[in-house]
Short mmCIF file of C-alpha atoms in Angstrom, two decimals:
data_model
loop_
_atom_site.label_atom_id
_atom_site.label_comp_id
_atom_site.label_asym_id
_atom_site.label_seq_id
_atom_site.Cartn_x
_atom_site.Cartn_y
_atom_site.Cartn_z
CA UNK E 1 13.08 -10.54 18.04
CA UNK E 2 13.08 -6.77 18.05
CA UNK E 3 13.87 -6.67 13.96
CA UNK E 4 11.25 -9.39 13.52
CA UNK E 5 8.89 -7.35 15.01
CA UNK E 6 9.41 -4.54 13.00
CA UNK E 7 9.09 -6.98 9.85
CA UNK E 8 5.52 -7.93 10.95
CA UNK E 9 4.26 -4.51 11.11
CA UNK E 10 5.51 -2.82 7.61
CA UNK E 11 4.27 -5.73 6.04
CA UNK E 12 1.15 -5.11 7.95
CA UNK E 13 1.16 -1.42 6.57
CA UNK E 14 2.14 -2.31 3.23
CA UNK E 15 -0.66 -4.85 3.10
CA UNK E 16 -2.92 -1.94 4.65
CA UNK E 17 -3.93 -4.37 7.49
CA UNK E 18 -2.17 -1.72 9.64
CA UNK E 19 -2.40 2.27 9.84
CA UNK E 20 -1.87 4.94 12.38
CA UNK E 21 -4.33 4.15 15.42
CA UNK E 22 -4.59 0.23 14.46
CA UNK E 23 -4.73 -1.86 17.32
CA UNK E 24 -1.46 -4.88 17.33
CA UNK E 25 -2.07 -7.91 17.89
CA UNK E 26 -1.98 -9.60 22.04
CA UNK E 27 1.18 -10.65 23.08
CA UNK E 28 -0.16 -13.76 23.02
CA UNK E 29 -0.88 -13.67 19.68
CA UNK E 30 2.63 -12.33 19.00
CA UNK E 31 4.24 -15.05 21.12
CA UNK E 32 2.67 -17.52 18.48
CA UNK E 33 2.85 -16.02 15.61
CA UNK E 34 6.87 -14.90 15.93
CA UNK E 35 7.45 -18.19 17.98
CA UNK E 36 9.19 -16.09 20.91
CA UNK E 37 8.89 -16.25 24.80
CA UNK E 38 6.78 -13.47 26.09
CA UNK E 39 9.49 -11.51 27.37
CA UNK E 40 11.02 -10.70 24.10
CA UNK E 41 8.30 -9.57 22.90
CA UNK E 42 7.62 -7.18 25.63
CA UNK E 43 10.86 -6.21 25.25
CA UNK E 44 10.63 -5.50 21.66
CA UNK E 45 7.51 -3.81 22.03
CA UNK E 46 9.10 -1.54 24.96
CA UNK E 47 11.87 -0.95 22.47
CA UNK E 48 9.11 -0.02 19.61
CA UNK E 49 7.34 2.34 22.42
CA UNK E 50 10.30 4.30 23.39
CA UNK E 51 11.02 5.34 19.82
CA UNK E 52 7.07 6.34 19.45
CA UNK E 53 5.93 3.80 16.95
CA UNK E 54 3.64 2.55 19.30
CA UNK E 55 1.56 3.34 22.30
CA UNK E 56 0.64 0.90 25.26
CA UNK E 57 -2.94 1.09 26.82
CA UNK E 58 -3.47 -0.55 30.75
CA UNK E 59 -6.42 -2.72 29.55
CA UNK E 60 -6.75 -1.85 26.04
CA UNK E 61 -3.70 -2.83 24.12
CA UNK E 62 -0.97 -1.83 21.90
CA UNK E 63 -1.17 0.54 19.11
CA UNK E 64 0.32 1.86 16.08
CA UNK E 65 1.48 5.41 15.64
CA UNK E 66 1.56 7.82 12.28
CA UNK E 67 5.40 7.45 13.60
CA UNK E 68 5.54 3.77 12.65
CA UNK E 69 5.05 4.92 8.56
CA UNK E 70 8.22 4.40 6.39
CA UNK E 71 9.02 8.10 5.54
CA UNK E 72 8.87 7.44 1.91
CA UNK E 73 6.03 6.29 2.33
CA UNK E 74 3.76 9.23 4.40
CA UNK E 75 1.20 10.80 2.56
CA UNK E 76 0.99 14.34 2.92
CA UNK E 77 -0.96 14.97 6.32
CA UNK E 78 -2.90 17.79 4.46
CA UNK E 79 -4.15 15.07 1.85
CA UNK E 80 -8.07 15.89 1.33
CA UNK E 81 -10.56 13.17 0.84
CA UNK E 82 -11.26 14.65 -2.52
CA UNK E 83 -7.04 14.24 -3.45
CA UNK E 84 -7.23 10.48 -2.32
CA UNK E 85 -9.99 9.82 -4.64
CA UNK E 86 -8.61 11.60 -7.53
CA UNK E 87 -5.38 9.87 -7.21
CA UNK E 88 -7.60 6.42 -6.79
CA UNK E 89 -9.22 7.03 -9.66
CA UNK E 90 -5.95 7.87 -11.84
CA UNK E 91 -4.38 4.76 -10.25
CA UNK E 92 -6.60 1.91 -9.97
CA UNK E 93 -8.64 1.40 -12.83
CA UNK E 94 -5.81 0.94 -14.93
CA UNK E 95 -4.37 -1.28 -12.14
CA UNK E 96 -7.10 -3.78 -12.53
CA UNK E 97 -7.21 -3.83 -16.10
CA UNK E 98 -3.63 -5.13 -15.83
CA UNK E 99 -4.38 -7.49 -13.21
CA UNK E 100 -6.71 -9.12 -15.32
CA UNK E 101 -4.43 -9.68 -17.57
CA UNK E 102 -1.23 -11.26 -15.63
CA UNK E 103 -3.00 -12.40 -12.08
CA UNK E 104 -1.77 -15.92 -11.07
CA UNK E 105 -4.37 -18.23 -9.70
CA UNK E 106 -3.02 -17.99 -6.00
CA UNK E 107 -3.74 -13.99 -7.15
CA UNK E 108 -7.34 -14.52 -7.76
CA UNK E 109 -7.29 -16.87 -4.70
CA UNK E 110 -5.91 -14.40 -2.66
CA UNK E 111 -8.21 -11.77 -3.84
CA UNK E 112 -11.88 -13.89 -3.69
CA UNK E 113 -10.67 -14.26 0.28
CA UNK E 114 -10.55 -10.87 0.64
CA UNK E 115 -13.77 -10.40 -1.03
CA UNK E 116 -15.53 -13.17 0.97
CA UNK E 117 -14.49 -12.12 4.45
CA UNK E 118 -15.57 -8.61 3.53
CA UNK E 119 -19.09 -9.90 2.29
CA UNK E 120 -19.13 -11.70 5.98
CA UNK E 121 -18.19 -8.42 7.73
CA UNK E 122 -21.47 -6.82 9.88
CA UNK E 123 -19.93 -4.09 11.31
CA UNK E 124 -17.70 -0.67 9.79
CA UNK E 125 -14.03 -1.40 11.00
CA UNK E 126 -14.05 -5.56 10.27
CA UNK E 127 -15.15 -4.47 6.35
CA UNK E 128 -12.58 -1.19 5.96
CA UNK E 129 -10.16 -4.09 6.88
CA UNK E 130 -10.83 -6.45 4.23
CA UNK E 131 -11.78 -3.48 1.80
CA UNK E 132 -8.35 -2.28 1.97
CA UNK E 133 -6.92 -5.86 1.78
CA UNK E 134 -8.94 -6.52 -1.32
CA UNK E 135 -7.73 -3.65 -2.82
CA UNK E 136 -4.33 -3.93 -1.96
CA UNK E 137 -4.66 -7.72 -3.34
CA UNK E 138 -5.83 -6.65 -6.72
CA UNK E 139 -2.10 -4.36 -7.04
CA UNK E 140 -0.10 -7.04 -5.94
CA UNK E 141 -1.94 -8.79 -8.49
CA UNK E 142 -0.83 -6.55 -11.26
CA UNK E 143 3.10 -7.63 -10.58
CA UNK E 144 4.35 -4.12 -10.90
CA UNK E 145 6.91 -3.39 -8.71
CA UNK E 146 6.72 0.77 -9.62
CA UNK E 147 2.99 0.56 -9.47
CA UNK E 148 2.90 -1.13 -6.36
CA UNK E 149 5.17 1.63 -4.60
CA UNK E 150 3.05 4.30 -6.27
CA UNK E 151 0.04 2.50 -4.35
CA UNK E 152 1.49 2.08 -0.99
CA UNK E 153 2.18 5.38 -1.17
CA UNK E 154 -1.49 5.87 -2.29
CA UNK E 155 -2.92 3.99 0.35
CA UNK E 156 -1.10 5.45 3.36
CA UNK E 157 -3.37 8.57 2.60
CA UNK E 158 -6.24 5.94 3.57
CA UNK E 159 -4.51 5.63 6.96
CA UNK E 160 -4.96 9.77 7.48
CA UNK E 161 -7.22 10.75 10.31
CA UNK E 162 -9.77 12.64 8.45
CA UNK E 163 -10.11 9.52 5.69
CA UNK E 164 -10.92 7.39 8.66
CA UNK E 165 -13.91 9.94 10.32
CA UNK E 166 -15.12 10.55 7.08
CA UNK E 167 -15.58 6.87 6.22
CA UNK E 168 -17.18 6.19 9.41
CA UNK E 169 -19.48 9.04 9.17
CA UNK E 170 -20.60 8.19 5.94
CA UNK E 171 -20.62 4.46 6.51
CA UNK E 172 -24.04 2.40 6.45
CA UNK E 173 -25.05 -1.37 6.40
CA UNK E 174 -26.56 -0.61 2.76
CA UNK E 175 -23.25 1.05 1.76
CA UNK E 176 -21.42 -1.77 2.63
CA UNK E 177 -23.57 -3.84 0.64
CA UNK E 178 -23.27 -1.94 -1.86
CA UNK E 179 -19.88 -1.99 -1.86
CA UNK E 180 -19.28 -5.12 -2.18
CA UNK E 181 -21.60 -5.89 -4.91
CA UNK E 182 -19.45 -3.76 -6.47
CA UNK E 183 -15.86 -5.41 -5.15
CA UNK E 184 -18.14 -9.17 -6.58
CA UNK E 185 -18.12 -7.51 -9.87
CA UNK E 186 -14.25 -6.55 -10.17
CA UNK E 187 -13.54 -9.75 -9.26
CA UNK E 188 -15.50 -11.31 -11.23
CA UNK E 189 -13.88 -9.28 -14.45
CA UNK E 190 -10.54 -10.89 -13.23
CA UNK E 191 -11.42 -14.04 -12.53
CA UNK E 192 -13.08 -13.91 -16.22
CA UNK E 193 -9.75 -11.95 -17.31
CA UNK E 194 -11.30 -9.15 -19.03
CA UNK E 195 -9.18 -6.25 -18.62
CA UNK E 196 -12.14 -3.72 -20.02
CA UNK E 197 -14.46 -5.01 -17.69
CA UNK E 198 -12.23 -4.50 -14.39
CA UNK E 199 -11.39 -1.51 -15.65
CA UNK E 200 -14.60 -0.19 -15.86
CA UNK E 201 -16.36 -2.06 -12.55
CA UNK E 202 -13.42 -0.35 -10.69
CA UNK E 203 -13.96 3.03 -11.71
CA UNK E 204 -17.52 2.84 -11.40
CA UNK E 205 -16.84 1.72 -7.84
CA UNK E 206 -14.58 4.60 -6.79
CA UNK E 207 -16.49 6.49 -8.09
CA UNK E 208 -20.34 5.69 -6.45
CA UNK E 209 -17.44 5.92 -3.14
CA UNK E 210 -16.16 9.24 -4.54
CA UNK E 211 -19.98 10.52 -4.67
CA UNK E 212 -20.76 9.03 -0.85
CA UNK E 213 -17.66 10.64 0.56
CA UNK E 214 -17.57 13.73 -0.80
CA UNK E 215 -21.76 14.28 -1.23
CA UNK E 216 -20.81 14.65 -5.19
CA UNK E 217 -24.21 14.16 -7.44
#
């Protein structure tokens, strides 16, 4: 139960549903999902606590630590905003260009979900969720095993305290819309498999988020 438990979280972090801070599913949920008495998985999760990977709140829950992060795959904890987005924009442009080109059809399934629970999101967490799902989606797509390590490793960086404040600080209902206007029109490149057009959409999406992090003009 223990080692299954430790499966469903790093594939939680490597899908970037999970970071440092991120609340775990209830037990409840847990019991279902790993089809396990509740006493395993409170045992598990004792286990899990003891070695710091994650911290029990009376009343509030369970959550992850920066301890629970493969250690080939932390991000420097000095990593700047401005690094991230540099590295995003060496990275993923490219990325979706080849996605367009080799994405399956459970891909582009995969990746409209992602892109239609964002669009229903209303508040800041629920859409940094399915932002980083979306594109997370869009490397898997690509089918690059190197690439996708070189993005895991990216995205941890996304998981970095000040990435988080500075996203929420900087975070507005029009942003969001904005944002995924812009996510509709990557996805709509690969979905029309156009590698120049993903290519482009994508980089003129990190960087419009590159300009509202970082107050660039």
């Amino acid at each position: 139960m223990e080692q299954s438990l430790r499966t469903l979280l790093r594939e939680g972090l490597r899908s970037g549903a999970l970071g440092p801070g991120a609340k775990l599913p209830t037990e409840r949920a847990l019991v279902e999902r790993l089809a396990a008495p509740r006493s395993a998985i409170r045992r598990a999760l004792g286990v899990l606590e003891q070695e710091g990977l994650v911290v029990r709140q009376v009343g509030r829950g369970t959550f992850l630590t920066e301890a629970a992060i493969p250690p080939d795959e932390v991000a420097p904890a000095d990593t700047s905003p401005a690094e991230i987005m540099q590295v995003r924009l060496l990275i993923e442009p490219p990325v979706a260009a080849l996605a367009a080109r080799v994405a399956t059809q459970a891909d582009l399934d995969r990746i409209a979900h992602c892109l239609d629970r964002g669009g229903q999101s209303d508040d800041h967490q629920d859409f940094e969720t399915w932002d980083t799902r979306l594109h997370h989606a869009i490397a898997q797509a690509a089918h690059n095993g190197l690439l996708m390590s070189m993005f895991d490793v990216m995205n941890t960086a996304r998981s970095l305290p000040i990435w988080g404040s500075l996203k929420r600080r900087t975070s507005t209902p029009e942003r969001m819309r904005c944002y995924h206007d812009e996510h509709t029109a990557i996805v709509e490149a690969l979905r029309d498999r156009d590698p120049e057009s993903a290519q482009d959409a994508m980089r003129r999406h990190l960087e419009n988020v590159a300009d509202n992090l970082l107050g660039r003009h």
